[in-house]
């Protein structure tokens, strides 16, 4: 998934920025398990490896500005006394305007930069009173700090922040958003260009409900993202949405490379509540389908361990078919099940009674914005 970028600037001189950087990054833990922050003070630029599981009770790091990112891979680098944290296929310097790479950074002169490319990666700008300027991939990251998310940056817009204020250059209507960000990666309580992610997902769920032909008794969602889709499907179908799983650990299983790692993550985040599904015809809802390992494993738990009578599956996106060329970490295309099997063969391989998913037209109609659907569009 795409990284979560974060930046903060204090107009009143140096302050302890570490708690703000920590919680700004933790608010985007949905985007990865590696977090790093850089804080600029009179003593220079300081790099901090951030442990998102360890609360910053006594940690201090005074500074005027800070940037950082949450990702599955390294996304910040230093150069000549400056630092850039970015996501995308390019490796820009501060002040440059690449086509498909978003970044935040601090220059050697102490200016803070934030750039949203013309297409793909969202950034929002906000404020906390008159003291702090805030920039983040997710508007929710600004809000959890007590700030106000003022607006999304325009596509191609560059912000430069220093002690004298905030300057902006360039920018136009964003050309295309990442479909997977809206379907899966973004927080439910964030907004992208003024549209709440939850609104997009409820619209997808309503369209998905129209495709479900199986007669089911209960609807359950694959943690975590699938649960919200499941609640809307249940509402549309007039069925109960049961909390059927208990998570021991949080983790994004869909985009992990290693099969063993994925299976372990699924097991830890979805232990089934047997009484919720025993003897029932179950509709299992997930956000996306790549290899099908997650759905297959949970289907086996529902049927074999918990005694579900039938397991039907509904997926709130078209199946993934191609790796993202713009930086989103994904399994190899050879692991994407719809590249090898027909829908009927996929149902048999996943050991489910039926399988429905959205198509590209459903997705585009539900979102209502130009989308990048390269990973969902099949082979050219």
XYZ file of C-alpha atoms in Angstrom:
380
model
C 0.000 0.000 0.000
C 1.071 3.602 -0.316
C 3.078 5.190 2.496
C 1.716 7.645 5.023
C 3.644 10.926 4.867
C 3.608 13.435 7.720
C 5.034 16.913 8.306
C 4.698 19.548 11.017
C 6.073 23.069 11.398
C 6.010 25.138 14.600
C 5.868 28.892 13.955
C 6.742 29.726 17.549
C 10.271 28.376 17.556
C 11.412 25.122 19.048
C 8.987 22.843 20.869
C 8.898 19.169 21.803
C 7.724 17.740 18.478
C 8.240 14.062 19.224
C 4.760 13.315 20.692
C 3.120 15.082 17.736
C 5.269 13.247 15.210
C 4.675 9.946 16.997
C 0.885 10.210 17.052
C 0.749 11.681 13.553
C 2.607 8.614 12.289
C 0.738 6.173 14.513
C -2.518 7.489 13.063
C -1.310 6.060 9.744
C -0.189 2.666 11.051
C -2.723 1.225 8.616
C -0.093 1.956 5.928
C 2.817 -0.032 7.263
C 4.781 -1.170 10.269
C 7.971 0.865 9.751
C 8.028 4.472 10.883
C 10.774 7.062 10.897
C 10.834 10.753 11.763
C 13.338 13.557 11.256
C 13.260 16.573 13.551
C 15.097 19.818 12.804
C 16.430 21.830 15.743
C 19.157 24.393 16.302
C 21.497 21.419 16.775
C 20.708 20.092 13.320
C 18.683 17.304 11.767
C 17.961 14.311 14.001
C 16.683 10.946 12.769
C 14.370 8.959 15.045
C 13.303 5.366 14.479
C 9.728 5.347 15.750
C 8.344 2.267 17.505
C 4.605 2.623 16.907
C 3.864 0.154 19.722
C 5.702 2.201 22.352
C 3.933 5.262 23.711
C 6.173 8.369 23.960
C 5.653 8.884 27.699
C 8.927 10.626 28.379
C 10.536 10.934 24.955
C 11.436 14.455 23.934
C 12.823 15.885 20.734
C 12.762 19.697 20.535
C 12.629 21.249 17.098
C 10.964 23.685 14.743
C 9.978 21.209 12.016
C 9.564 17.472 11.592
C 8.786 15.079 8.748
C 8.322 11.336 8.638
C 6.596 8.403 7.038
C 4.944 5.083 7.785
C 5.564 2.431 5.187
C 6.431 -1.178 4.525
C 9.855 -0.091 3.255
C 12.423 2.677 3.728
C 11.060 5.923 2.298
C 13.268 8.764 3.661
C 16.787 9.801 2.707
C 19.186 12.591 3.629
C 21.110 14.721 1.170
C 23.353 17.686 1.898
C 21.761 18.546 5.225
C 18.200 18.104 3.955
C 15.807 15.160 4.196
C 13.076 13.912 1.860
C 10.358 11.367 2.709
C 8.497 10.285 -0.406
C 6.242 7.720 -1.985
C 6.191 6.969 -5.705
C 8.459 5.767 -8.507
C 10.637 8.904 -8.704
C 13.330 10.167 -6.288
C 12.828 13.920 -6.238
C 14.867 16.709 -4.680
C 13.103 19.370 -2.634
C 11.334 21.876 -4.842
C 10.994 19.510 -7.799
C 7.560 18.486 -9.119
C 7.615 14.851 -10.212
C 4.718 13.241 -12.005
C 3.777 10.413 -9.643
C 5.674 10.902 -6.398
C 4.444 12.708 -3.294
C 6.929 13.977 -0.734
C 7.522 15.976 2.415
C 10.939 17.263 3.425
C 13.059 19.758 5.299
C 15.796 21.750 3.615
C 19.178 22.592 5.109
C 17.893 26.169 5.482
C 15.003 24.966 7.668
C 12.127 25.248 5.190
C 9.459 22.558 5.165
C 8.284 21.255 1.772
C 5.173 19.247 0.853
C 4.278 18.188 -2.661
C 1.312 16.289 -4.117
C 1.817 14.963 -7.664
C -0.749 15.564 -10.440
C -1.998 11.999 -10.048
C -2.209 9.198 -7.481
C -1.074 10.176 -3.990
C -3.144 12.360 -1.698
C -1.827 14.953 0.761
C -3.841 17.259 3.010
C -2.798 20.445 4.775
C -4.130 21.671 8.094
C -3.339 23.698 11.162
C -3.426 23.573 14.929
C -4.417 27.079 15.947
C -1.871 29.641 14.821
C 1.043 27.597 16.105
C 1.421 24.590 13.840
C 1.118 23.826 10.128
C 0.384 20.148 9.486
C 0.578 18.007 6.351
C -0.400 14.335 6.101
C -1.464 11.682 3.645
C -4.539 11.053 5.790
C -6.749 13.879 7.035
C -7.411 11.736 10.118
C -3.745 12.069 11.106
C -4.211 15.846 11.331
C -7.454 15.528 13.262
C -6.154 13.114 15.917
C -3.558 15.755 16.839
C -6.364 18.205 17.537
C -5.732 20.009 14.278
C -8.117 21.046 11.540
C -7.639 19.555 8.074
C -8.169 22.636 5.936
C -8.018 21.122 2.432
C -6.372 18.609 0.120
C -3.402 19.853 -1.841
C -4.153 20.266 -5.520
C -2.528 17.912 -7.970
C 0.942 19.280 -8.727
C 0.840 21.764 -5.850
C 3.998 22.520 -3.857
C 3.831 24.024 -0.365
C 6.826 25.717 1.232
C 6.570 26.607 4.925
C 8.988 28.772 6.896
C 8.873 31.181 9.833
C 7.231 33.835 7.658
C 4.254 31.711 6.555
C 3.007 29.201 3.990
C 3.633 29.608 0.261
C 1.921 27.630 -2.486
C 2.720 27.200 -6.167
C 1.127 25.273 -9.002
C -1.674 22.810 -8.781
C -4.855 21.797 -10.568
C -7.655 19.271 -10.237
C -6.003 15.886 -9.482
C -5.924 13.737 -12.605
C -6.374 10.307 -11.029
C -6.560 8.778 -7.557
C -5.267 5.367 -6.554
C -8.276 3.029 -6.545
C -6.661 0.719 -4.007
C -6.160 3.612 -1.594
C -9.903 4.237 -1.539
C -10.894 0.562 -1.465
C -8.368 -0.681 1.057
C -5.445 1.414 2.279
C -6.940 4.669 3.587
C -8.489 5.118 7.005
C -12.258 4.999 7.097
C -12.414 8.378 8.832
C -10.172 10.181 6.345
C -11.263 12.358 3.444
C -9.729 12.463 -0.015
C -10.379 15.700 -1.882
C -13.314 16.357 0.406
C -14.935 12.926 -0.007
C -15.073 10.716 3.061
C -13.513 7.301 2.470
C -16.424 5.740 4.354
C -18.825 7.228 1.797
C -16.933 5.607 -1.063
C -16.904 2.226 0.657
C -20.603 2.324 1.502
C -21.334 3.101 -2.170
C -19.198 0.120 -3.209
C -20.981 -2.119 -0.723
C -24.413 -1.112 -2.031
C -23.370 -2.028 -5.561
C -21.909 -5.293 -4.334
C -25.143 -6.180 -2.528
C -26.977 -5.979 -5.859
C -24.704 -8.732 -7.191
C -25.304 -11.187 -4.336
C -27.740 -13.885 -5.471
C -27.121 -16.438 -2.719
C -29.703 -16.716 0.061
C -27.713 -16.224 3.258
C -28.508 -16.030 6.965
C -25.658 -13.897 8.273
C -23.031 -11.517 6.884
C -19.501 -11.386 8.313
C -16.523 -9.241 7.330
C -12.854 -10.162 7.084
C -10.973 -7.952 9.581
C -10.253 -5.160 9.336
C -11.496 -3.408 6.210
C -14.022 -6.080 5.269
C -16.053 -5.483 8.418
C -17.302 -2.073 7.252
C -18.270 -3.422 3.841
C -20.056 -6.326 5.558
C -22.163 -4.003 7.704
C -23.440 -2.180 4.623
C -24.092 -5.390 2.702
C -26.077 -6.759 5.619
C -28.143 -3.587 5.718
C -28.893 -3.803 2.003
C -29.712 -7.538 2.165
C -31.818 -7.279 5.312
C -29.594 -9.695 7.237
C -27.607 -9.636 10.472
C -23.987 -8.555 10.381
C -22.253 -10.551 13.096
C -18.870 -9.750 14.632
C -17.580 -13.224 13.816
C -13.851 -12.792 14.383
C -11.571 -11.761 17.236
C -8.163 -10.332 16.407
C -5.064 -11.107 18.451
C -2.786 -8.861 16.408
C -3.303 -6.193 13.839
C -1.844 -6.721 10.380
C -2.464 -6.134 6.699
C -2.316 -9.602 5.148
C -3.377 -8.915 1.575
C -0.189 -7.306 0.320
C 2.411 -9.434 2.063
C 4.775 -11.359 -0.164
C 5.512 -14.474 1.814
C 2.768 -17.054 1.934
C 3.739 -18.281 5.415
C 3.731 -14.707 6.711
C 0.273 -14.120 5.242
C -1.163 -17.292 6.723
C 0.212 -16.403 10.161
C -1.203 -12.884 9.919
C -4.646 -14.171 8.919
C -4.635 -16.619 11.816
C -3.744 -13.879 14.280
C -6.351 -11.407 13.111
C -9.354 -13.652 12.498
C -10.082 -16.290 15.120
C -13.690 -17.239 14.513
C -16.591 -16.884 17.002
C -18.282 -20.229 16.486
C -21.766 -19.377 17.764
C -22.022 -16.517 15.256
C -22.003 -18.836 12.249
C -22.691 -22.434 13.355
C -25.341 -24.009 11.118
C -25.730 -20.735 9.188
C -25.444 -19.839 5.511
C -22.670 -17.252 5.725
C -21.767 -14.385 3.391
C -18.081 -13.583 3.936
C -17.118 -10.077 2.772
C -13.616 -8.837 1.964
C -12.202 -5.682 0.367
C -10.081 -7.303 -2.348
C -8.915 -10.610 -3.751
C -5.316 -11.309 -4.777
C -4.169 -14.882 -4.287
C -7.304 -15.925 -2.394
C -5.261 -17.326 0.517
C -7.005 -15.115 3.065
C -10.506 -16.017 1.866
C -9.653 -19.708 1.581
C -8.213 -19.896 5.078
C -11.099 -18.021 6.676
C -13.634 -20.043 4.705
C -12.059 -23.213 6.081
C -12.269 -21.791 9.611
C -15.922 -20.899 9.163
C -16.899 -24.262 7.759
C -14.480 -26.683 9.430
C -13.982 -25.175 12.873
C -17.190 -23.202 13.398
C -19.678 -25.381 11.521
C -21.040 -22.923 8.951
C -23.530 -24.645 6.636
C -22.526 -22.678 3.516
C -19.865 -20.042 2.826
C -20.482 -17.510 0.069
C -18.008 -14.715 -0.673
C -18.465 -11.109 -1.803
C -15.470 -8.923 -2.718
C -15.823 -5.123 -2.818
C -13.467 -4.579 -5.764
C -12.454 -6.199 -9.026
C -9.765 -8.892 -8.539
C -6.163 -7.691 -8.635
C -4.316 -8.776 -11.772
C -1.177 -6.634 -12.138
C 1.541 -5.303 -9.851
C 1.502 -1.583 -9.261
C 4.310 0.147 -11.217
C 4.021 3.265 -9.022
C 5.351 1.917 -5.730
C 2.552 -0.005 -3.977
C 3.948 -3.246 -2.571
C 2.101 -6.275 -3.955
C 2.696 -9.995 -4.464
C 3.957 -11.125 -7.838
C 1.381 -11.386 -10.638
C 1.926 -15.145 -10.683
C 0.258 -15.203 -7.224
C -2.898 -13.438 -8.456
C -5.469 -16.175 -8.749
C -7.649 -14.625 -11.467
C -4.648 -14.568 -13.811
C -4.790 -18.363 -13.905
C -8.316 -19.556 -13.166
C -11.889 -18.887 -14.277
C -14.395 -17.671 -11.707
C -15.818 -21.182 -11.346
C -12.332 -22.586 -10.845
C -11.569 -19.892 -8.258
C -14.711 -20.835 -6.306
C -13.577 -24.450 -6.272
C -9.998 -23.531 -5.312
C -11.178 -21.326 -2.431
C -13.668 -24.001 -1.301
C -16.609 -21.571 -1.265
C -20.172 -22.020 -2.469
C -20.238 -18.854 -4.583
C -18.117 -15.782 -5.277
C -19.161 -12.337 -6.489
C -17.084 -9.194 -6.921
C -17.417 -5.728 -8.363
C -16.213 -4.875 -11.847
C -14.401 -1.775 -13.041
C -17.592 0.000 -14.080
C -19.062 -0.492 -10.602
C -15.897 0.912 -9.072
C -15.709 3.978 -11.281
C -19.410 4.742 -10.838
C -19.243 4.403 -7.057
C -16.196 6.651 -6.653
C -17.185 9.261 -9.231
C -13.597 10.500 -9.632
C -10.885 9.675 -12.192
C -9.082 6.562 -10.942
C -5.881 4.693 -11.619
C -7.033 1.062 -12.015
C -3.862 -0.359 -13.536
C -3.626 -3.131 -10.918
C -7.269 -4.115 -11.451
C -7.605 -3.789 -15.194
C -6.127 -7.098 -16.343
C -3.503 -7.564 -18.961
C -3.213 -4.893 -21.671
